[in-house]
Amino acid sequence: MATSLRDPSTLFFQSEAIRRLIISSYWVVLIAALPLWWHTTSIERLSLPTSRVNAQADRQLRLPISIGLEDASLVGPLQRELDSRGQRWKGLDVTVAGAAANASYIVVNADNAALLGERRLQFPLRRATIPLLADALSDLLVPRLNSHRIAHYAPRYRLAFTLLNEDAVEGDAISSWDISTAITHQLSPLLDALSVLHNFTIESQVQFHAPLAFSPQPMSDGSVGLTPEDLTVFVNSAEWTLSSSVSNDPVLHFLVFVPSSSHRPMHILDAHGVPTTAESFLLPQWGGIVIYNPPNTERGVRPLSHDALSSILPQFSNQLLSLLGVAKLPPGIPSTSPLTEWQLDALLRRRAFENTLEATETLQSIVRLVDQIDNMPVGQDVRGDVLSALSSLDHIHIHSKTASALPLPLSLSLNTTLHHSATALTLASRAFFNPGMLALLYFPTEHKFAVYMPLFASAVIPLLATVIREVAAWRKQRREAAVAVAAAAQ
Amino acid sequence: MHVDDLTLPALVGGRVAVALATDLYQQLKYNHQLASPLTSYLNLQEGVFLFKNGVDPYFGGVFRHSPLFLALFTTLIPTSRTICSLLWTLSDAVGAWALVQIWRARQRAPQTSRDGLVAAAYLLNPYLFLPTFALSTCTFENTLTLLSVMFAAQGSVSPALLSAALLLQLSLSSILLTAPLILLLANSTGPVSQLASPHAFASNGRKVLPLVAEYVAYVAILSLASTLVSGSWAWIPQTWGANITLPDLTPNVGVWWYFFTEMFDHFRPFFLMVFSVHLLIYVAPVCIKFQYDPLYAAFVLQGVLGTFKAYPTMADIGLFLSMFAVFPELFTYLRHPIVTIFLHLHAALLMPLFHHLWLSQGTANANFFYATTLVFACANGAALTDCVWAGMRIAIGQPQDGYSVVQE
Amino acid sequence: MCCRRLAFWACLPLAVLGLSETFHEQLHIRSLPDGKVASRFSFSTILAGAHPPSPHNRSLDDDPQHYTLFPLGLGQILREYAVTEMHLTLNAGKWSYDRWGYPEEDGVGTGAELWAWMADGADATVDQRWLGLRNALAGLFCASLGSLDELRTTSPGFVFAPGALPDWPFPHAIRHASLPSEHVCTENLTPFLKLLPCKSSSGLASLLNPHRLFEADWHGMGLHVSWLPEEGVQVRLTFQTVSDPLRPSNKRDWSFGSLFDRTIQRSCPVASSSEIAVALPFRVPYTISPEPSLVDSGLAIFDVSQMEKPLDVSLHWPQGFQYSTSALAEAPLSIRRTLKGYTQDNGELSVLIKNDQDRSVDVAYLETMPWIVQFYLHTLILQIDGVTRPELLRNITYTPPVPHSRATMFQVIVQIPPRSTLKLSMDITKAFLRYTEHPPDAQRGWDLPPAVFVPLDSEPQRRIYAPTLLVDLATPDFSMPYNVIIFTCSLIAFIFGSIFNYLTRRFVVLQVPS
């Protein structure tokens, strides 16, 4: 052109190659930075084994029970009788056999009275008593319990023994008690027997001023009475320092309450206001309370007498057994020891079922929760806990299948089952309550747009527009070149 | 003796006199526009004091200078105020001399009539002499930048790469300047202005690789020396890491501090990454576009550094503005120099005012100062984009009536 | 099973059969020269023969704990976190050493202060147990001790020296943290009283009336757990208060009714000793009622169990009160600490220590600051009457802070010549915090923990606390996060886009019609 200005298309830096190189250098850096974007803003959200968890819901735990009858002729009727109570034996495969050696429970004939031994029942075996035998076996093997009373399962319980003086004064106070020796002598055998289920930590304290939050009802003879409504509000948690704050294990409280001199003697009334002879009562899932009225002859600041302790401890042990879910023996069947193998086995089975069910439900809840909330992080520890819980559940089912095949001793088999179910429950709870999952629950998507858009929308649009134009120009160029080649070939 | 021969010594003499006579440092020591946490003389003194008393200065605290400064100020140079003022003024003088040498190399003449003007552009620039009076170590960074470019323009490979490696020890962001420096060393046409005649990079790639290797070797040796001086590797996260993680949110003239003060915790690592990558994304395009004149590419990248660096001071953009003196061919082609000048004037006058009103007087709030930093960034962006335009427009030719050159 | 029995008998944690527990309570009342009355309640329970819990025994969870007088909740915490010595104080007000002298209990720093000596453990580190201890005590006392995190925790082993440490192969470490802005109120007193055997129903603790205690000029409660080698583990609960009888009536006379609005109705049945000690006035006529059980070296001692109930001790001066303006400073060292500077980015920390004695005193000065205030150690100047005296500085121990994570610990030992005032000054800068780090009331400022001074020649070691300071930090505009993001991002994107366009677009020459 007629000007001293150069034609820009002849300039070196305006060539197509340079332009494309510059555009691609921008894009290379952008694409190389994408993994960094992912790394710096991603929430750790590992995948949970959803299908395995949902498959657990369809699995049923079945535990086998085999009963050996001394009298082989009654096997059939007994089996039919037991099967007719099907609902009660839910989850258990009960088989009655003859006097085989490898039955879990053996029933032998007794002459008149029934007697309970170690997995042995002496019962009059006659055709007429088969229904009674079936009832007795049902009560022994699958007892009915008030589930509201039983404390929730935990591998370790803290047993907190407290001696409460309602109002200790200079002349009249019970200042201490030899609870540790009493526990060692009277309670430790029980705790050791229960050690397959739970571990126990024991602690005790003495309180000197533990006022009641209400006034008990005065009776005509100068004593005071506690109505059933008063029993529900007896524990004055505000004033009595009972609970602890250190570990997560549940606490079962056992209180000895010594009323003040103006409230003695203190009786528990029944629904009609008549004093009963009961000295203790149980608070469901919480603990037990014994009311000790000291005799008038005692005075001064003194420790709790040994006689009193030895009468209180058995009440505590009964309350402990009730709270832990140990069933009472059916009437008419006495036993020699306070905790028989039958009761322990029934408790083990019950806890195993409960734990398995609850572990399965907790795992399903976790999976549903994580699915619903997109922002919830799932860390390595949660995933590990879920996988371990699933493997424990698998162990239970494998073990219950093989246990019926192999002649394992029943106690070992039940212990293993319970142990796995306890592990599964603990891990599932730990995964569900993991505090790391709470982060970032409340960062809405609109805010993310508001943060990203100003920089990236404005910066990336020219980049994108240029790329699109380049691609279109390149395509046009190719077409024109093809047309030119075709025209030249003609 | 040409009168221009005397200009540089006269200016240097004047500066030395001012440095010795006054103690402007006391007024300027807390000024956040002149010194950032990475360059402040107070922090340097603190680090030297801790080092002398046996406390590891990188164990925490405010010291974010390179260990080479520790070595310098504990063994060679005492930290008395007068000697330091002289040292800083000397550094400025060396920088001015280096700028004049660059100019002469570009003109391919041992002496020109404009030498004095170039020296004055450096020594009389308030963006540069105020940080020197405040004893901010960005003076050394500028001097090293100019020295490395000067050696590269003169063709001396090892001094150029050594000063570039030293510069990297002082400031991690100067890695942006490595690429044009190496291109300048490998360039066969030298620093002479080729803006009017763009051509492909006139050298083969075989010269580039040994240069890169030598640079990396110098950096490794200096890093090792720094580790030996400070006793452990803890200096790396404290000095270089500060540019990436921004632990100190003291206000400065850049755009990073308020952005990351107000940023949500969830996005903080992401945006730190974005801002760092944003600095790096300019290197390749500018070097490709101006491959025929790497000195000009270094000039543009210095402008990018001054605008978008993590802890900038006035001195970084002051260097960019002073280097305009080396490229007088641009002046005709700048499209909006008046706008740029007025924006700079606006920002430079209001920034100290609003800083004082916010922090000392308490009658303003942080938004006032933030707004002036935005204007400052606008001014720098205007200067930068104008340079890029002018550098390319030169190639087309003198402006002519009846024709206009635009981009489509 | 038998192994556990064996372990039960063989292993001795805090409480075992045969360990006896004793409980002593004491109230000490003295009149201060400016007419106020300082009372100090001290309730101490000693677990005779016990040893502090070792961190290596923590895994033996089955060991039982049986207590009668010792508080069970506290025993569980001590055992769980294997704490050898622990001190927690919750104070409100400013203790004026000049007018009131030294307090009976050393820990009078405003707000909450917790420090503990713990041994290095096998499975849990000292820091993990420190975290657990803070949270457990926060739950026990309803105080926000959980926020004494690593931003406020330091390890000043010299100033907070332990009493006695058991001779174990693994070393002990100290953790100290202070929260000066913690308010003390009834919610903290109630759990405090619950740790006592007799609660607030009988004995001296029945005098602790929250209405009167919390309107006193200064009040503070403390929990001190320590190991006495000859006796055993001791838990001491203290409550100190400075009340002003001059306020309601213009007379110095005080009685339990006027101080606490309560009297002692019953004595605690399980207390081994329960006594009230009243410091008798010197060379001034007075009457005290009822008659003390014994008078010993200026103290009237009342044995509460022997006295007639309801017990209301009162002290009466027939002459009126004359405030003495020429009274000497009660304490030999007088300390003033201020933060100077009017800007929000820098300032100067200035400490004035006045020595009234005739001999020179060596003082250790400890500062534990959060990272928001940054010291410049090279500007530390010691002056006496304007003359710089660098030789008075003995040694410096310094742990520099890490922004957003670690606190500063700065300790110097200075020597103060007789009858002179030493001025320590140091430049500081104030940090600029992130948007999310500011508290909700950001304009109020941040409370800085009190500085602790220890005169090195005092036996036993006394700690003097300087008052807390308030530092005012610069705040960003809290309403602007999205605005800032949009402004800055738009500007950057604009410049980026312009340069991109210039570099990639083609030049064309257009003919412009003239």
Tab-separated table of N, CA and C in Angstrom, chain A residues 360-450:
chain	number	residue	atom	x	y	z
A	360	THR	N	-25.859	-52.892	62.118
A	360	THR	CA	-26.338	-52.817	60.741
A	360	THR	C	-27.098	-51.520	60.499
A	361	GLU	N	-27.964	-51.169	61.442
A	361	GLU	CA	-28.750	-49.942	61.249
A	361	GLU	C	-27.859	-48.711	61.246
A	362	THR	N	-26.875	-48.693	62.133
A	362	THR	CA	-25.984	-47.526	62.172
A	362	THR	C	-25.220	-47.392	60.874
A	363	LEU	N	-24.746	-48.525	60.335
A	363	LEU	CA	-24.002	-48.435	59.076
A	363	LEU	C	-24.900	-47.919	57.963
A	364	GLN	N	-26.138	-48.392	57.960
A	364	GLN	CA	-27.040	-47.898	56.918
A	364	GLN	C	-27.307	-46.415	57.082
A	365	SER	N	-27.413	-45.952	58.337
A	365	SER	CA	-27.635	-44.524	58.552
A	365	SER	C	-26.458	-43.713	58.038
A	366	ILE	N	-25.246	-44.215	58.307
A	366	ILE	CA	-24.077	-43.467	57.833
A	366	ILE	C	-24.120	-43.328	56.323
A	367	VAL	N	-24.402	-44.449	55.670
A	367	VAL	CA	-24.364	-44.425	54.208
A	367	VAL	C	-25.425	-43.490	53.658
A	368	ARG	N	-26.618	-43.523	54.274
A	368	ARG	CA	-27.688	-42.626	53.803
A	368	ARG	C	-27.316	-41.173	54.013
A	369	LEU	N	-26.745	-40.882	55.176
A	369	LEU	CA	-26.366	-39.506	55.499
A	369	LEU	C	-25.323	-38.981	54.531
A	370	VAL	N	-24.322	-39.806	54.268
A	370	VAL	CA	-23.251	-39.342	53.384
A	370	VAL	C	-23.784	-39.153	51.973
A	371	ASP	N	-24.729	-39.982	51.575
A	371	ASP	CA	-25.316	-39.809	50.241
A	371	ASP	C	-26.100	-38.522	50.141
A	372	GLN	N	-26.833	-38.227	51.218
A	372	GLN	CA	-27.722	-37.065	51.144
A	372	GLN	C	-26.973	-35.744	51.168
A	373	ILE	N	-25.935	-35.656	51.992
A	373	ILE	CA	-25.234	-34.379	52.139
A	373	ILE	C	-23.967	-34.439	51.305
A	374	ASP	N	-23.936	-33.659	50.238
A	374	ASP	CA	-22.812	-33.756	49.324
A	374	ASP	C	-21.539	-33.193	49.901
A	375	ASN	N	-21.702	-32.252	50.836
A	375	ASN	CA	-20.518	-31.552	51.327
A	375	ASN	C	-19.822	-32.281	52.450
A	376	MET	N	-20.372	-33.414	52.876
A	376	MET	CA	-19.828	-34.027	54.085
A	376	MET	C	-18.545	-34.772	53.772
A	377	PRO	N	-17.443	-34.436	54.440
A	377	PRO	CA	-16.205	-35.159	54.165
A	377	PRO	C	-16.217	-36.538	54.822
A	378	VAL	N	-15.606	-37.476	54.163
A	378	VAL	CA	-15.486	-38.821	54.713
A	378	VAL	C	-14.001	-39.142	54.760
A	379	GLY	N	-13.451	-39.210	55.944
A	379	GLY	CA	-12.017	-39.382	56.071
A	379	GLY	C	-11.617	-40.840	56.043
A	380	GLN	N	-10.310	-41.020	56.158
A	380	GLN	CA	-9.766	-42.376	56.132
A	380	GLN	C	-10.234	-43.156	57.346
A	381	ASP	N	-10.363	-42.459	58.491
A	381	ASP	CA	-10.718	-43.179	59.707
A	381	ASP	C	-12.167	-43.655	59.651
A	382	VAL	N	-13.049	-42.843	59.085
A	382	VAL	CA	-14.449	-43.272	58.994
A	382	VAL	C	-14.557	-44.479	58.086
A	383	ARG	N	-13.884	-44.390	56.944
A	383	ARG	CA	-13.962	-45.505	56.008
A	383	ARG	C	-13.378	-46.771	56.616
A	384	GLY	N	-12.252	-46.592	57.345
A	384	GLY	CA	-11.637	-47.750	57.991
A	384	GLY	C	-12.560	-48.375	59.009
A	385	ASP	N	-13.229	-47.515	59.791
A	385	ASP	CA	-14.148	-48.044	60.794
A	385	ASP	C	-15.307	-48.787	60.142
A	386	VAL	N	-15.839	-48.225	59.064
A	386	VAL	CA	-16.967	-48.894	58.405
A	386	VAL	C	-16.539	-50.246	57.855
A	387	LEU	N	-15.365	-50.274	57.230
A	387	LEU	CA	-14.903	-51.552	56.680
A	387	LEU	C	-14.652	-52.585	57.775
A	388	SER	N	-14.065	-52.117	58.891
A	388	SER	CA	-13.818	-53.060	59.979
A	388	SER	C	-15.123	-53.563	60.572
A	389	ALA	N	-16.108	-52.665	60.692
A	389	ALA	CA	-17.401	-53.101	61.230
A	389	ALA	C	-18.026	-54.139	60.310
A	390	LEU	N	-17.929	-53.902	58.997
A	390	LEU	CA	-18.484	-54.874	58.055
A	390	LEU	C	-17.775	-56.213	58.159
A	391	SER	N	-16.458	-56.154	58.334
A	391	SER	CA	-15.761	-57.440	58.415
A	391	SER	C	-16.117	-58.161	59.708
A	392	SER	N	-16.342	-57.402	60.794
A	392	SER	CA	-16.785	-58.063	62.029
A	392	SER	C	-18.136	-58.715	61.841
A	393	LEU	N	-19.042	-58.007	61.143
A	393	LEU	CA	-20.358	-58.608	60.897
A	393	LEU	C	-20.212	-59.859	60.050
A	394	ASP	N	-19.312	-59.793	59.071
A	394	ASP	CA	-19.078	-60.994	58.268
A	394	ASP	C	-18.587	-62.132	59.132
A	395	HIS	N	-17.686	-61.835	60.040
A	395	HIS	CA	-17.165	-62.867	60.931
A	395	HIS	C	-18.281	-63.531	61.717
A	396	ILE	N	-19.221	-62.704	62.165
A	396	ILE	CA	-20.306	-63.267	62.968
A	396	ILE	C	-21.073	-64.292	62.145
A	397	HIS	N	-21.415	-63.877	60.928
A	397	HIS	CA	-22.227	-64.796	60.125
A	397	HIS	C	-21.449	-66.037	59.744
A	398	ILE	N	-20.180	-65.884	59.404
A	398	ILE	CA	-19.371	-67.051	59.066
A	398	ILE	C	-19.290	-67.971	60.271
A	399	HIS	N	-19.026	-67.333	61.411
A	399	HIS	CA	-18.841	-68.140	62.617
A	399	HIS	C	-20.115	-68.871	62.984
A	400	SER	N	-21.256	-68.169	62.833
A	400	SER	CA	-22.490	-68.849	63.227
A	400	SER	C	-22.797	-69.985	62.276
A	401	LYS	N	-22.370	-69.871	61.034
A	401	LYS	CA	-22.605	-70.990	60.118
A	401	LYS	C	-21.703	-72.165	60.448
A	402	THR	N	-20.427	-71.860	60.691
A	402	THR	CA	-19.514	-72.974	60.933
A	402	THR	C	-19.712	-73.574	62.314
A	403	ALA	N	-20.209	-72.773	63.242
A	403	ALA	CA	-20.324	-73.281	64.615
A	403	ALA	C	-21.304	-74.421	64.682
A	404	SER	N	-22.324	-74.331	63.841
A	404	SER	CA	-23.278	-75.433	63.890
A	404	SER	C	-22.674	-76.689	63.303
A	405	ALA	N	-21.698	-76.517	62.435
A	405	ALA	CA	-21.101	-77.721	61.839
A	405	ALA	C	-20.069	-78.332	62.774
A	406	LEU	N	-19.187	-77.463	63.316
A	406	LEU	CA	-18.133	-77.989	64.174
A	406	LEU	C	-18.631	-78.110	65.603
A	407	PRO	N	-18.150	-79.085	66.283
A	407	PRO	CA	-18.587	-79.220	67.682
A	407	PRO	C	-17.787	-78.332	68.615
A	408	LEU	N	-17.980	-77.041	68.514
A	408	LEU	CA	-17.301	-76.134	69.425
A	408	LEU	C	-18.055	-76.094	70.739
A	409	PRO	N	-17.352	-75.890	71.825
A	409	PRO	CA	-18.090	-75.695	73.078
A	409	PRO	C	-18.918	-74.426	72.979
A	410	LEU	N	-20.106	-74.467	73.550
A	410	LEU	CA	-21.064	-73.386	73.348
A	410	LEU	C	-20.539	-72.058	73.893
A	411	SER	N	-19.864	-72.131	75.035
A	411	SER	CA	-19.436	-70.876	75.641
A	411	SER	C	-18.455	-70.169	74.721
A	412	LEU	N	-17.526	-70.934	74.147
A	412	LEU	CA	-16.540	-70.297	73.278
A	412	LEU	C	-17.221	-69.698	72.060
A	413	SER	N	-18.159	-70.465	71.518
A	413	SER	CA	-18.830	-69.982	70.318
A	413	SER	C	-19.605	-68.710	70.597
A	414	LEU	N	-20.338	-68.699	71.703
A	414	LEU	CA	-21.122	-67.508	72.022
A	414	LEU	C	-20.217	-66.325	72.347
A	415	ASN	N	-19.111	-66.608	73.041
A	415	ASN	CA	-18.198	-65.499	73.358
A	415	ASN	C	-17.675	-64.850	72.093
A	416	THR	N	-17.290	-65.708	71.139
A	416	THR	CA	-16.751	-65.160	69.904
A	416	THR	C	-17.796	-64.327	69.186
A	417	THR	N	-19.008	-64.874	69.124
A	417	THR	CA	-20.076	-64.132	68.444
A	417	THR	C	-20.306	-62.786	69.102
A	418	LEU	N	-20.380	-62.821	70.430
A	418	LEU	CA	-20.621	-61.561	71.116
A	418	LEU	C	-19.478	-60.595	70.906
A	419	HIS	N	-18.263	-61.112	70.959
A	419	HIS	CA	-17.115	-60.228	70.796
A	419	HIS	C	-17.153	-59.524	69.444
A	420	HIS	N	-17.473	-60.304	68.395
A	420	HIS	CA	-17.538	-59.688	67.069
A	420	HIS	C	-18.656	-58.676	66.985
A	421	SER	N	-19.792	-59.024	67.604
A	421	SER	CA	-20.908	-58.080	67.508
A	421	SER	C	-20.604	-56.811	68.287
A	422	ALA	N	-19.907	-56.946	69.417
A	422	ALA	CA	-19.552	-55.756	70.178
A	422	ALA	C	-18.587	-54.893	69.385
A	423	THR	N	-17.612	-55.541	68.738
A	423	THR	CA	-16.670	-54.778	67.916
A	423	THR	C	-17.395	-54.051	66.806
A	424	ALA	N	-18.320	-54.757	66.144
A	424	ALA	CA	-19.042	-54.128	65.042
A	424	ALA	C	-19.813	-52.913	65.539
A	425	LEU	N	-20.463	-53.049	66.694
A	425	LEU	CA	-21.255	-51.932	67.214
A	425	LEU	C	-20.366	-50.754	67.582
A	426	THR	N	-19.245	-51.042	68.262
A	426	THR	CA	-18.367	-49.945	68.669
A	426	THR	C	-17.833	-49.190	67.458
A	427	LEU	N	-17.397	-49.960	66.451
A	427	LEU	CA	-16.826	-49.290	65.287
A	427	LEU	C	-17.877	-48.509	64.519
A	428	ALA	N	-19.073	-49.084	64.405
A	428	ALA	CA	-20.106	-48.359	63.673
A	428	ALA	C	-20.466	-47.065	64.400
A	429	SER	N	-20.571	-47.123	65.740
A	429	SER	CA	-20.877	-45.897	66.487
A	429	SER	C	-19.762	-44.884	66.342
A	430	ARG	N	-18.539	-45.372	66.397
A	430	ARG	CA	-17.421	-44.438	66.299
A	430	ARG	C	-17.404	-43.758	64.942
A	431	ALA	N	-17.723	-44.531	63.898
A	431	ALA	CA	-17.740	-43.923	62.572
A	431	ALA	C	-18.866	-42.904	62.458
A	432	PHE	N	-20.018	-43.228	63.045
A	432	PHE	CA	-21.162	-42.329	62.921
A	432	PHE	C	-20.919	-41.025	63.643
A	433	PHE	N	-20.283	-41.093	64.826
A	433	PHE	CA	-20.106	-39.882	65.618
A	433	PHE	C	-18.757	-39.230	65.396
A	434	ASN	N	-18.097	-39.586	64.341
A	434	ASN	CA	-16.789	-39.006	64.074
A	434	ASN	C	-16.904	-37.491	63.873
A	435	PRO	N	-16.188	-36.691	64.662
A	435	PRO	CA	-16.364	-35.236	64.551
A	435	PRO	C	-15.836	-34.659	63.243
A	436	GLY	N	-14.966	-35.385	62.548
A	436	GLY	CA	-14.413	-34.832	61.322
A	436	GLY	C	-15.421	-34.697	60.212
A	437	MET	N	-16.583	-35.314	60.387
A	437	MET	CA	-17.557	-35.273	59.290
A	437	MET	C	-18.397	-34.011	59.307
A	438	LEU	N	-18.229	-33.191	60.344
A	438	LEU	CA	-19.111	-32.035	60.448
A	438	LEU	C	-18.637	-30.835	59.654
A	439	ALA	N	-17.389	-30.846	59.202
A	439	ALA	CA	-16.864	-29.653	58.544
A	439	ALA	C	-17.613	-29.386	57.253
A	440	LEU	N	-17.723	-28.136	56.891
A	440	LEU	CA	-18.207	-27.748	55.572
A	440	LEU	C	-19.640	-28.137	55.285
A	441	LEU	N	-20.445	-28.363	56.317
A	441	LEU	CA	-21.816	-28.730	55.997
A	441	LEU	C	-22.612	-27.560	55.458
A	442	TYR	N	-22.152	-26.332	55.730
A	442	TYR	CA	-23.020	-25.201	55.437
A	442	TYR	C	-22.424	-24.234	54.436
A	443	PHE	N	-21.732	-24.733	53.389
A	443	PHE	CA	-21.203	-23.807	52.399
A	443	PHE	C	-22.028	-23.948	51.140
A	444	PRO	N	-22.972	-23.062	50.906
A	444	PRO	CA	-23.893	-23.260	49.776
A	444	PRO	C	-23.217	-23.019	48.439
A	445	THR	N	-23.839	-23.592	47.411
A	445	THR	CA	-23.236	-23.556	46.078
A	445	THR	C	-23.204	-22.149	45.510
A	446	GLU	N	-24.215	-21.326	45.860
A	446	GLU	CA	-24.254	-19.974	45.287
A	446	GLU	C	-23.023	-19.174	45.726
A	447	HIS	N	-22.608	-19.400	46.960
A	447	HIS	CA	-21.443	-18.665	47.432
A	447	HIS	C	-20.200	-19.087	46.671
A	448	LYS	N	-20.160	-20.371	46.320
A	448	LYS	CA	-18.993	-20.829	45.559
A	448	LYS	C	-18.959	-20.133	44.209
A	449	PHE	N	-20.114	-19.977	43.573
A	449	PHE	CA	-20.153	-19.260	42.298
A	449	PHE	C	-19.664	-17.837	42.477
A	450	ALA	N	-20.153	-17.195	43.546
A	450	ALA	CA	-19.790	-15.797	43.749
A	450	ALA	C	-18.289	-15.650	43.947
